[in-house]
Amino acid sequence: MGKRKKKHLDQAKPFRIRTARFSDEDAMMRLLALADPDDPAPFESSRTVLLRGPQGPLSHGLALLLVAQHQDGAIVGALTASPPDWIVTHPGITGEHNQSALLNRLGTVHGVAVDEPYRGHGIACALIAEAERHLGRQGYGLITMDHKPELTDFYTRLGYAHGAQLVIHTPGPLIAQPAHTGMIHSFKPLESNVRLRAVPGYPEPMVSGLVSRTHIPAGSQFLPGRGLFVPRGA
C-alpha cells in the first residue's frame, strides 16, 4: 500500500484546536498510537480519562486532552498532557505537601501526533502552543516532554531546552529525573520567575523557582558530595 498523499491546506488555518469530547475517542486513540507505534499501550489511560468526561482544573481533571479538527470535520491531530506520574514515585519527593506542590506546577506532554496527510502545516505546533497556554493559565510553571533525538531541532524552534535529565531545585534535595531510554528530555518555563540556570559543577541546567523558596541566585555552584552551594547573603 502506498503512502497517503498529503492534503493541500488553505493559507488561512483550516483547523482548530479544542478539548477532546466523547465522540473523539476512536480518532484520538488512533492518532496517539502514532506518537509511539512500537508501544502505544501507555496511551490507553487517555481513553479512560476521556470517558470520565470534562472537568477541571485541566480539560479532564488533571489531564489535558486536545485535538485538532480540520474544517471538513476530521480529527487530524491529538495531544495528551498531565503532571508526570514519577512525582508520586520519585524517592526524593517525600510527603504529600511536596508532591502536591509539584503536581500543581509541572506538566508533561505524554504524546502529540498528527495524521500523516496533514503534517507540515503547523498542527503539531498549534497543539503544543495550546497546551502551553492552557497549563500556564492554570498556574503550571514548567512544561516538559520526552521525545526522540531527531525531534530536538523541532522543539528547539519552539523555545525548549534539552537534557538527558530534568533537574529541579526544591526546598529539599535536588530532584533529577532521567529521560526514558533512547529519548531526550525537553523543558520550557511557562512564567518569568521559572528559569533554567546553568550551575557550575553540574552538567545539566537546573530549574529555578518552580516552587516557593527555590530561586537559584547568581554565584551558586554544585559541589560533589555537598550538593547545591548558595553563597552567603544571596
Coordinates of N, CA and C in Angstrom, one line a residue:
M1 N 0.9 -1.2 0.0 CA 0.0 0.0 0.0 C 0.9 1.2 0.0
G2 N 0.6 2.2 -0.9 CA 1.5 3.4 -1.0 C 1.2 4.4 0.1
K3 N 2.0 5.3 0.3 CA 1.8 6.3 1.3 C 0.6 7.2 1.0
R4 N -0.1 7.6 2.0 CA -1.2 8.5 1.8 C -0.7 9.9 1.4
K5 N -1.4 10.5 0.4 CA -1.0 11.8 -0.1 C -1.3 12.8 0.9
K6 N -0.3 13.8 1.0 CA -0.6 14.9 1.9 C -1.7 15.8 1.4
K7 N -2.5 16.3 2.3 CA -3.6 17.1 2.0 C -3.1 18.6 1.7
H8 N -3.7 19.2 0.7 CA -3.4 20.6 0.4 C -4.3 21.4 1.4
L9 N -3.7 22.3 2.2 CA -4.4 23.1 3.1 C -4.4 24.6 2.7
D10 N -5.5 25.3 2.9 CA -5.6 26.7 2.6 C -4.6 27.5 3.4
Q11 N -4.3 28.7 3.0 CA -3.4 29.6 3.7 C -4.0 29.9 5.1
A12 N -5.3 30.3 5.1 CA -5.9 30.5 6.5 C -6.0 29.2 7.2
K13 N -5.8 29.2 8.5 CA -5.8 28.0 9.2 C -7.1 27.2 9.0
P14 N -7.0 26.0 8.4 CA -8.2 25.2 8.1 C -8.5 24.2 9.2
F15 N -8.0 24.5 10.4 CA -8.2 23.6 11.5 C -8.3 24.4 12.8
R16 N -8.9 23.8 13.8 CA -9.0 24.5 15.1 C -8.6 23.5 16.2
I17 N -8.0 24.0 17.3 CA -7.6 23.2 18.4 C -8.7 23.3 19.5
R18 N -9.1 22.2 20.0 CA -10.2 22.2 21.0 C -9.9 21.1 22.0
T19 N -10.6 21.1 23.1 CA -10.5 19.9 24.0 C -11.3 18.8 23.5
A20 N -10.8 17.6 23.8 CA -11.4 16.3 23.3 C -12.8 16.1 23.9
R21 N -13.7 15.4 23.1 CA -15.0 15.0 23.5 C -15.2 13.5 23.4
F22 N -16.3 13.0 24.0 CA -16.6 11.6 23.9 C -16.5 11.1 22.5
S23 N -17.0 11.8 21.6 CA -17.1 11.4 20.2 C -15.8 11.3 19.5
D24 N -14.7 11.9 20.1 CA -13.4 11.8 19.5 C -12.6 10.6 19.9
E25 N -13.2 9.7 20.7 CA -12.4 8.6 21.3 C -11.6 7.8 20.2
D26 N -12.3 7.3 19.2 CA -11.6 6.4 18.3 C -10.5 7.2 17.5
A27 N -10.8 8.4 17.1 CA -9.8 9.2 16.3 C -8.7 9.6 17.2
M28 N -9.0 10.0 18.4 CA -7.9 10.4 19.3 C -6.9 9.2 19.6
M29 N -7.5 8.1 19.9 CA -6.6 6.9 20.2 C -5.8 6.5 19.0
R30 N -6.4 6.5 17.9 CA -5.7 6.1 16.6 C -4.5 7.1 16.4
L31 N -4.7 8.4 16.7 CA -3.6 9.3 16.5 C -2.6 9.2 17.5
L32 N -3.0 9.1 18.8 CA -2.0 9.0 19.9 C -1.1 7.7 19.7
A33 N -1.6 6.7 19.1 CA -0.8 5.5 18.8 C 0.3 5.8 17.9
L34 N 0.2 6.8 17.0 CA 1.2 7.2 16.1 C 2.4 7.8 16.8
A35 N 2.2 8.4 18.0 CA 3.3 9.0 18.8 C 4.3 8.0 19.2
D36 N 3.9 6.8 19.4 CA 4.9 5.7 19.7 C 4.3 4.4 19.2
P37 N 4.5 4.2 17.8 CA 3.9 2.9 17.2 C 4.4 1.6 17.8
D38 N 5.6 1.7 18.4 CA 6.2 0.4 19.0 C 5.6 0.1 20.3
D39 N 5.0 1.1 21.0 CA 4.4 0.9 22.3 C 3.3 1.8 22.6
P40 N 2.1 1.6 21.9 CA 1.0 2.5 22.1 C 0.2 2.3 23.4
A41 N 0.5 1.2 24.1 CA -0.3 0.8 25.2 C -0.4 1.9 26.3
P42 N 0.7 2.7 26.6 CA 0.6 3.7 27.7 C -0.5 4.7 27.4
F43 N -0.8 4.9 26.2 CA -1.9 6.0 25.9 C -3.3 5.5 26.2
E44 N -3.4 4.2 26.5 CA -4.8 3.7 26.8 C -5.4 4.4 28.0
S45 N -4.5 4.9 28.9 CA -5.1 5.7 30.1 C -5.8 6.9 29.6
S46 N -5.4 7.5 28.5 CA -6.1 8.7 28.0 C -7.5 8.3 27.6
R47 N -7.8 7.1 27.1 CA -9.2 6.7 26.8 C -10.0 6.7 28.1
T48 N -9.5 6.1 29.1 CA -10.2 6.1 30.4 C -10.5 7.5 30.9
V49 N -9.5 8.4 30.8 CA -9.7 9.8 31.3 C -10.8 10.5 30.4
L50 N -10.7 10.3 29.1 CA -11.7 10.9 28.2 C -13.1 10.5 28.5
L51 N -13.3 9.2 28.8 CA -14.6 8.7 29.0 C -15.2 9.2 30.4
R52 N -14.4 9.7 31.3 CA -14.9 10.2 32.5 C -15.6 11.6 32.3
G53 N -15.3 12.2 31.2 CA -16.0 13.5 30.9 C -15.2 14.7 31.3
P54 N -15.5 15.8 30.8 CA -14.8 17.1 31.1 C -15.0 17.5 32.5
Q55 N -13.9 18.0 33.1 CA -13.9 18.5 34.5 C -12.6 19.2 34.7
G56 N -12.5 20.2 35.7 CA -11.3 20.9 36.0 C -10.4 20.1 36.8
P57 N -9.2 20.7 37.0 CA -8.7 22.0 36.6 C -8.2 22.1 35.2
L58 N -7.8 21.0 34.6 CA -7.5 21.0 33.2 C -8.7 20.5 32.4
S59 N -8.6 20.0 31.2 CA -9.8 19.7 30.5 C -10.5 18.4 31.0
H60 N -9.7 17.5 31.6 CA -10.3 16.3 32.1 C -9.7 15.9 33.5
G61 N -10.0 16.7 34.5 CA -9.3 16.6 35.8 C -7.9 17.1 35.7
L62 N -7.0 16.2 36.1 CA -5.5 16.6 36.0 C -4.9 16.2 34.6
A63 N -5.8 15.9 33.7 CA -5.3 15.6 32.3 C -5.8 16.6 31.4
L64 N -5.0 16.9 30.4 CA -5.3 17.8 29.3 C -5.3 17.0 28.0
L65 N -6.5 16.9 27.4 CA -6.7 16.2 26.1 C -7.1 17.1 25.1
L66 N -6.3 17.3 24.0 CA -6.6 18.3 23.0 C -6.7 17.5 21.6
V67 N -7.5 18.0 20.7 CA -7.5 17.5 19.4 C -7.5 18.7 18.4
A68 N -7.0 18.4 17.2 CA -7.0 19.3 16.1 C -8.1 18.9 15.1
Q69 N -9.1 19.7 14.9 CA -10.2 19.3 14.0 C -10.1 20.1 12.7
H70 N -10.0 19.4 11.6 CA -10.0 20.0 10.2 C -11.3 20.6 9.9
Q71 N -11.3 21.6 9.0 CA -12.6 22.2 8.6 C -13.6 21.3 7.9
D72 N -13.1 20.1 7.5 CA -14.0 19.1 6.9 C -14.6 18.2 8.0
G73 N -14.2 18.5 9.3 CA -14.8 17.7 10.4 C -13.9 16.6 10.9
A74 N -12.8 16.2 10.2 CA -11.9 15.1 10.6 C -11.0 15.6 11.7
I75 N -10.8 14.6 12.6 CA -9.8 14.8 13.7 C -8.5 14.4 13.2
V76 N -7.6 15.4 13.1 CA -6.3 15.2 12.4 C -5.1 15.3 13.3
G77 N -5.3 15.6 14.6 CA -4.2 15.7 15.5 C -4.7 15.6 16.9
A78 N -3.8 15.1 17.8 CA -4.1 14.9 19.2 C -2.9 15.1 20.1
L79 N -3.2 15.5 21.3 CA -2.2 15.7 22.3 C -2.8 15.3 23.7
T80 N -1.9 14.7 24.5 CA -2.3 14.4 25.9 C -1.2 14.9 26.8
A81 N -1.6 15.5 27.9 CA -0.6 16.0 28.9 C -1.2 15.9 30.3
S82 N -0.4 15.9 31.3 CA -0.8 15.9 32.7 C 0.5 16.0 33.6
P83 N 0.3 16.2 34.9 CA 1.5 16.1 35.7 C 2.1 14.7 35.6
P84 N 3.4 14.6 35.6 CA 4.1 13.2 35.4 C 3.9 12.3 36.5
D85 N 3.7 11.0 36.2 CA 3.5 10.0 37.3 C 4.6 9.9 38.2
W86 N 5.8 10.2 37.7 CA 7.0 10.0 38.6 C 7.1 10.9 39.8
I87 N 6.3 11.9 39.8 CA 6.2 12.8 41.0 C 5.9 12.0 42.3
V88 N 4.9 11.1 42.1 CA 4.5 10.3 43.3 C 5.3 9.1 43.6
T89 N 6.3 8.8 42.7 CA 7.1 7.6 43.0 C 8.6 7.9 43.2
H90 N 8.9 9.2 42.9 CA 10.4 9.5 43.0 C 10.8 9.5 44.4
P91 N 11.9 8.8 44.7 CA 12.4 8.7 46.1 C 12.8 10.0 46.8
G92 N 13.1 11.0 46.0 CA 13.5 12.3 46.6 C 12.3 13.2 46.9
I93 N 11.1 12.8 46.4 CA 9.9 13.7 46.7 C 9.1 13.0 47.7
T94 N 9.2 13.3 49.0 CA 8.5 12.7 50.1 C 7.5 13.6 50.7
G95 N 6.4 13.1 51.2 CA 5.4 13.9 51.8 C 4.4 14.4 50.9
E96 N 3.1 14.4 51.3 CA 2.0 14.9 50.4 C 2.2 16.3 50.0
H97 N 2.7 17.2 50.9 CA 2.8 18.6 50.6 C 3.8 18.8 49.5
N98 N 5.0 18.1 49.5 CA 6.0 18.3 48.4 C 5.5 17.7 47.1
Q99 N 4.7 16.6 47.2 CA 4.2 16.0 45.9 C 3.1 17.0 45.3
S100 N 2.3 17.5 46.2 CA 1.2 18.4 45.7 C 1.8 19.7 45.1
A101 N 2.9 20.2 45.7 CA 3.5 21.4 45.2 C 3.9 21.2 43.7
L102 N 4.5 20.0 43.4 CA 5.0 19.8 42.1 C 3.9 19.4 41.1
L103 N 2.9 18.6 41.7 CA 1.7 18.2 40.8 C 1.0 19.4 40.3
N104 N 1.0 20.5 41.0 CA 0.3 21.7 40.6 C 1.2 22.7 39.8
R105 N 2.4 22.3 39.5 CA 3.3 23.2 38.9 C 4.0 22.6 37.6
L106 N 4.0 21.3 37.5 CA 4.8 20.7 36.4 C 3.8 19.9 35.5
G107 N 3.8 20.2 34.3 CA 3.0 19.5 33.3 C 3.9 18.8 32.2
T108 N 3.5 17.6 31.8 CA 4.3 16.8 30.9 C 3.4 16.5 29.7
V109 N 3.9 16.7 28.5 CA 3.2 16.2 27.3 C 3.6 14.8 27.1
H110 N 2.6 13.9 27.2 CA 2.9 12.4 27.0 C 2.9 12.0 25.6
G111 N 2.1 12.7 24.7 CA 2.1 12.3 23.3 C 1.5 13.4 22.5
V112 N 2.0 13.6 21.3 CA 1.4 14.5 20.4 C 1.6 13.9 19.0
A113 N 0.6 13.9 18.2 CA 0.7 13.3 16.9 C -0.3 13.9 15.9
V114 N 0.1 13.9 14.6 CA -0.7 14.5 13.5 C -0.8 13.4 12.4
D115 N -2.0 13.3 11.9 CA -2.2 12.3 10.8 C -1.3 12.7 9.6
E116 N -0.7 11.7 9.0 CA 0.4 11.9 8.1 C 0.0 12.8 6.9
P117 N -1.2 12.7 6.3 CA -1.5 13.6 5.2 C -1.6 15.1 5.6
Y118 N -1.7 15.4 6.9 CA -1.9 16.7 7.3 C -0.6 17.3 8.0
R119 N 0.5 16.6 7.9 CA 1.7 17.1 8.5 C 2.3 18.2 7.7
G120 N 3.1 19.0 8.4 CA 3.8 20.1 7.7 C 3.1 21.3 7.6
H121 N 1.9 21.5 8.3 CA 1.1 22.6 8.2 C 0.9 23.3 9.6
G122 N 1.8 23.0 10.5 CA 1.7 23.7 11.8 C 0.7 23.2 12.8
I123 N 0.2 22.0 12.6 CA -0.8 21.5 13.5 C -0.2 21.0 14.8
A124 N 1.0 20.4 14.8 CA 1.6 20.0 16.0 C 2.1 21.2 16.8
C125 N 2.6 22.2 16.1 CA 2.9 23.5 16.8 C 1.7 24.1 17.5
A126 N 0.6 24.1 16.8 CA -0.6 24.7 17.4 C -1.1 23.9 18.6
L127 N -1.0 22.6 18.5 CA -1.4 21.7 19.7 C -0.5 22.0 20.9
I128 N 0.8 22.1 20.7 CA 1.7 22.3 21.7 C 1.5 23.7 22.3
A129 N 1.3 24.7 21.4 CA 1.1 26.1 21.9 C -0.1 26.2 22.8
E130 N -1.2 25.5 22.4 CA -2.4 25.5 23.2 C -2.2 24.8 24.5
A131 N -1.4 23.7 24.5 CA -1.1 23.1 25.8 C -0.4 24.0 26.7
E132 N 0.6 24.7 26.2 CA 1.3 25.7 26.9 C 0.4 26.8 27.5
R133 N -0.5 27.3 26.7 CA -1.4 28.3 27.2 C -2.3 27.8 28.3
H134 N -2.9 26.6 28.0 CA -3.8 26.0 29.0 C -3.1 25.7 30.3
L135 N -2.0 25.1 30.3 CA -1.2 24.8 31.5 C -0.8 26.1 32.2
G136 N -0.4 27.1 31.4 CA 0.0 28.4 32.0 C -1.1 29.1 32.7
R137 N -2.3 29.1 32.1 CA -3.5 29.7 32.7 C -3.8 29.0 34.1
Q138 N -3.5 27.8 34.2 CA -3.9 27.0 35.4 C -2.8 27.0 36.4
G139 N -1.7 27.9 36.2 CA -0.7 28.0 37.2 C 0.5 27.1 37.1
Y140 N 0.6 26.3 36.0 CA 1.7 25.5 35.8 C 2.9 26.3 35.4
G141 N 4.1 26.1 36.0 CA 5.2 26.9 35.7 C 6.2 26.3 34.7
L142 N 6.1 25.0 34.4 CA 7.0 24.3 33.5 C 6.3 23.2 32.7
I143 N 6.7 23.1 31.4 CA 6.1 22.1 30.6 C 7.3 21.2 30.1
T144 N 7.2 19.9 30.1 CA 8.2 19.0 29.7 C 7.7 18.0 28.8
M145 N 8.6 17.3 28.1 CA 8.3 16.1 27.4 C 9.5 15.3 27.1
D146 N 9.4 14.0 26.9 CA 10.4 13.1 26.3 C 10.1 12.9 24.8
H147 N 11.2 12.9 24.0 CA 11.0 12.7 22.6 C 12.2 12.1 22.0
K148 N 12.0 11.6 20.8 CA 13.2 11.0 20.0 C 14.2 12.1 19.7
P149 N 15.5 11.7 19.6 CA 16.5 12.7 19.3 C 16.3 13.5 18.0
E150 N 15.7 12.9 17.0 CA 15.6 13.6 15.8 C 14.6 14.7 15.8
L151 N 13.8 14.8 16.9 CA 12.8 15.9 17.1 C 13.4 17.1 17.8
T152 N 14.7 17.0 18.2 CA 15.3 18.0 19.1 C 15.2 19.4 18.4
D153 N 15.6 19.5 17.1 CA 15.5 20.8 16.4 C 14.1 21.4 16.4
F154 N 13.1 20.5 16.2 CA 11.8 21.0 16.2 C 11.4 21.6 17.5
Y155 N 11.7 21.0 18.6 CA 11.4 21.6 19.9 C 12.3 22.8 20.2
T156 N 13.5 22.8 19.7 CA 14.3 24.0 19.9 C 13.7 25.2 19.3
R157 N 13.1 25.0 18.1 CA 12.4 26.2 17.4 C 11.2 26.6 18.2
L158 N 10.7 25.8 19.0 CA 9.5 26.2 19.9 C 10.0 26.7 21.2
G159 N 11.3 26.9 21.4 CA 11.7 27.5 22.7 C 12.1 26.6 23.8
Y160 N 12.2 25.3 23.5 CA 12.6 24.3 24.5 C 14.1 24.1 24.7
A161 N 14.5 23.9 25.9 CA 15.9 23.5 26.2 C 15.8 22.0 26.4
H162 N 17.0 21.3 26.4 CA 17.1 19.9 26.4 C 18.2 19.4 27.3
G163 N 18.0 18.1 27.7 CA 19.0 17.5 28.5 C 18.7 16.0 28.7
A164 N 19.7 15.3 29.2 CA 19.5 13.9 29.5 C 18.6 13.6 30.7
Q165 N 18.4 14.7 31.5 CA 17.5 14.6 32.7 C 17.0 15.9 33.0
L166 N 15.9 15.9 33.7 CA 15.2 17.1 34.2 C 15.7 17.3 35.7
V167 N 16.3 18.4 36.0 CA 16.8 18.7 37.3 C 16.1 19.9 37.9
I168 N 15.4 19.7 39.1 CA 14.6 20.7 39.7 C 15.1 21.0 41.1
H169 N 15.4 22.3 41.3 CA 15.8 22.7 42.7 C 14.5 22.8 43.6
T170 N 14.5 22.1 44.7 CA 13.4 22.1 45.6 C 13.9 22.5 47.0
P171 N 13.0 22.8 47.9 CA 13.4 23.2 49.3 C 14.2 22.0 49.9
G172 N 14.0 20.8 49.5 CA 14.8 19.7 49.9 C 15.9 19.4 49.0
P173 N 16.1 18.1 48.6 CA 17.2 17.7 47.7 C 16.9 18.1 46.3
L174 N 18.0 18.2 45.5 CA 17.7 18.3 44.0 C 17.0 17.1 43.5
I175 N 16.0 17.4 42.6 CA 15.3 16.3 42.0 C 15.8 16.1 40.6
A176 N 16.3 14.9 40.3 CA 16.8 14.6 38.9 C 16.0 13.4 38.4
Q177 N 15.3 13.7 37.3 CA 14.5 12.6 36.6 C 15.1 12.4 35.2
P178 N 15.7 11.2 35.0 CA 16.2 11.0 33.6 C 15.2 10.8 32.6
A179 N 15.6 11.1 31.3 CA 14.7 10.8 30.2 C 14.6 9.3 30.0
H180 N 13.5 8.8 29.4 CA 13.4 7.4 29.0 C 14.5 7.0 28.1
T181 N 14.8 5.7 28.1 CA 15.9 5.2 27.3 C 15.8 5.5 25.9
G182 N 16.8 6.1 25.3 CA 16.9 6.5 23.9 C 16.1 7.8 23.6
M183 N 15.7 8.5 24.6 CA 14.9 9.7 24.4 C 15.7 10.9 24.9
I184 N 15.2 12.1 24.5 CA 15.7 13.4 25.0 C 14.7 14.0 25.9
H185 N 15.1 14.7 27.0 CA 14.1 15.4 27.8 C 14.2 16.9 27.4
S186 N 13.0 17.4 27.1 CA 12.9 18.8 26.8 C 12.0 19.5 27.8
F187 N 12.3 20.8 28.0 CA 11.5 21.5 29.0 C 11.5 23.0 28.7
K188 N 10.4 23.7 29.1 CA 10.2 25.1 28.8 C 9.5 25.8 30.0
P189 N 10.1 26.9 30.5 CA 9.3 27.6 31.5 C 8.1 28.3 30.9
L190 N 7.0 28.3 31.7 CA 5.8 29.0 31.3 C 5.5 30.3 32.0
E191 N 6.4 30.7 32.9 CA 6.3 32.0 33.5 C 7.7 32.6 33.8
S192 N 7.7 33.9 34.0 CA 9.0 34.6 34.0 C 9.9 34.2 35.3
N193 N 9.2 33.9 36.4 CA 10.0 33.6 37.6 C 10.5 32.2 37.6
V194 N 10.2 31.3 36.6 CA 10.8 30.0 36.5 C 11.8 30.1 35.4
R195 N 13.0 29.7 35.8 CA 14.2 29.8 34.9 C 15.0 28.6 34.9
L196 N 15.8 28.4 33.8 CA 16.7 27.3 33.6 C 18.1 27.9 33.9
R197 N 18.8 27.5 35.0 CA 20.0 28.0 35.4 C 21.2 27.0 35.1
A198 N 22.2 27.5 34.4 CA 23.5 26.8 34.3 C 24.3 27.0 35.6
V199 N 24.5 25.9 36.3 CA 25.2 26.0 37.6 C 26.6 25.3 37.5
P200 N 27.6 26.1 37.7 CA 29.0 25.5 37.6 C 29.1 24.2 38.5
G201 N 29.7 23.2 37.9 CA 29.9 21.9 38.6 C 28.8 20.9 38.3
Y202 N 27.7 21.3 37.6 CA 26.6 20.4 37.3 C 26.4 20.3 35.8
P203 N 26.3 19.1 35.2 CA 26.3 19.0 33.7 C 25.0 19.4 33.1
E204 N 23.9 19.5 33.8 CA 22.6 19.8 33.2 C 22.1 21.2 33.8
P205 N 21.2 21.9 33.0 CA 20.6 23.1 33.6 C 19.6 22.7 34.7
M206 N 19.5 23.6 35.7 CA 18.6 23.3 36.8 C 17.4 24.3 36.7
V207 N 16.3 23.7 37.1 CA 15.0 24.5 37.1 C 15.0 25.3 38.4
S208 N 14.9 26.6 38.3 CA 14.9 27.5 39.4 C 13.5 28.2 39.6
G209 N 13.0 28.2 40.8 CA 11.8 29.0 41.0 C 10.5 28.3 40.7
L210 N 10.5 27.0 40.5 CA 9.3 26.3 40.2 C 8.3 26.2 41.4
V211 N 8.9 26.0 42.6 CA 8.1 26.0 43.8 C 8.7 27.1 44.7
S212 N 8.0 27.4 45.8 CA 8.4 28.5 46.6 C 9.8 28.2 47.2
R213 N 10.6 29.3 47.4 CA 11.9 29.3 48.1 C 12.9 28.4 47.3
T214 N 12.8 28.5 46.0 CA 13.8 27.6 45.2 C 14.5 28.4 44.2
H215 N 14.5 29.8 44.3 CA 15.3 30.6 43.3 C 16.8 30.3 43.5
I216 N 17.5 30.1 42.4 CA 18.9 29.8 42.5 C 19.6 31.1 42.2
P217 N 20.2 31.8 43.2 CA 20.9 33.1 42.9 C 22.2 32.9 42.2
A218 N 22.6 34.1 41.6 CA 23.9 34.1 40.9 C 25.0 33.7 41.9
G219 N 26.0 33.1 41.4 CA 27.2 32.7 42.2 C 27.0 31.3 42.8
S220 N 25.8 30.7 42.6 CA 25.7 29.3 43.2 C 26.5 28.3 42.4
Q221 N 26.9 27.3 43.0 CA 27.6 26.2 42.3 C 27.3 24.8 43.0
F222 N 27.5 23.8 42.2 CA 27.3 22.5 42.7 C 28.6 21.9 43.1
L223 N 28.6 21.4 44.4 CA 29.8 20.8 45.0 C 29.6 19.3 45.2
P224 N 30.3 18.4 44.5 CA 30.2 17.0 44.7 C 30.2 16.6 46.1
G225 N 29.3 15.8 46.5 CA 29.2 15.3 47.9 C 28.5 16.3 48.8
R226 N 28.3 17.5 48.4 CA 27.6 18.5 49.2 C 26.3 19.0 48.6
G227 N 26.2 19.0 47.3 CA 25.0 19.5 46.6 C 25.1 20.9 46.2
L228 N 24.0 21.6 46.1 CA 24.0 23.0 45.6 C 24.5 23.9 46.8
F229 N 25.5 24.7 46.4 CA 26.1 25.6 47.4 C 25.6 27.0 47.0
V230 N 24.9 27.7 47.9 CA 24.5 29.1 47.6 C 25.3 30.0 48.5
P231 N 25.9 31.1 47.8 CA 26.8 32.0 48.6 C 26.1 32.7 49.7
R232 N 26.8 32.9 50.8 CA 26.2 33.6 52.0 C 25.6 35.0 51.6
G233 N 24.4 35.3 52.0 CA 23.8 36.5 51.8 C 23.1 36.6 50.4
A234 N 23.1 35.6 49.6 CA 22.5 35.6 48.3 C 21.0 35.4 48.5

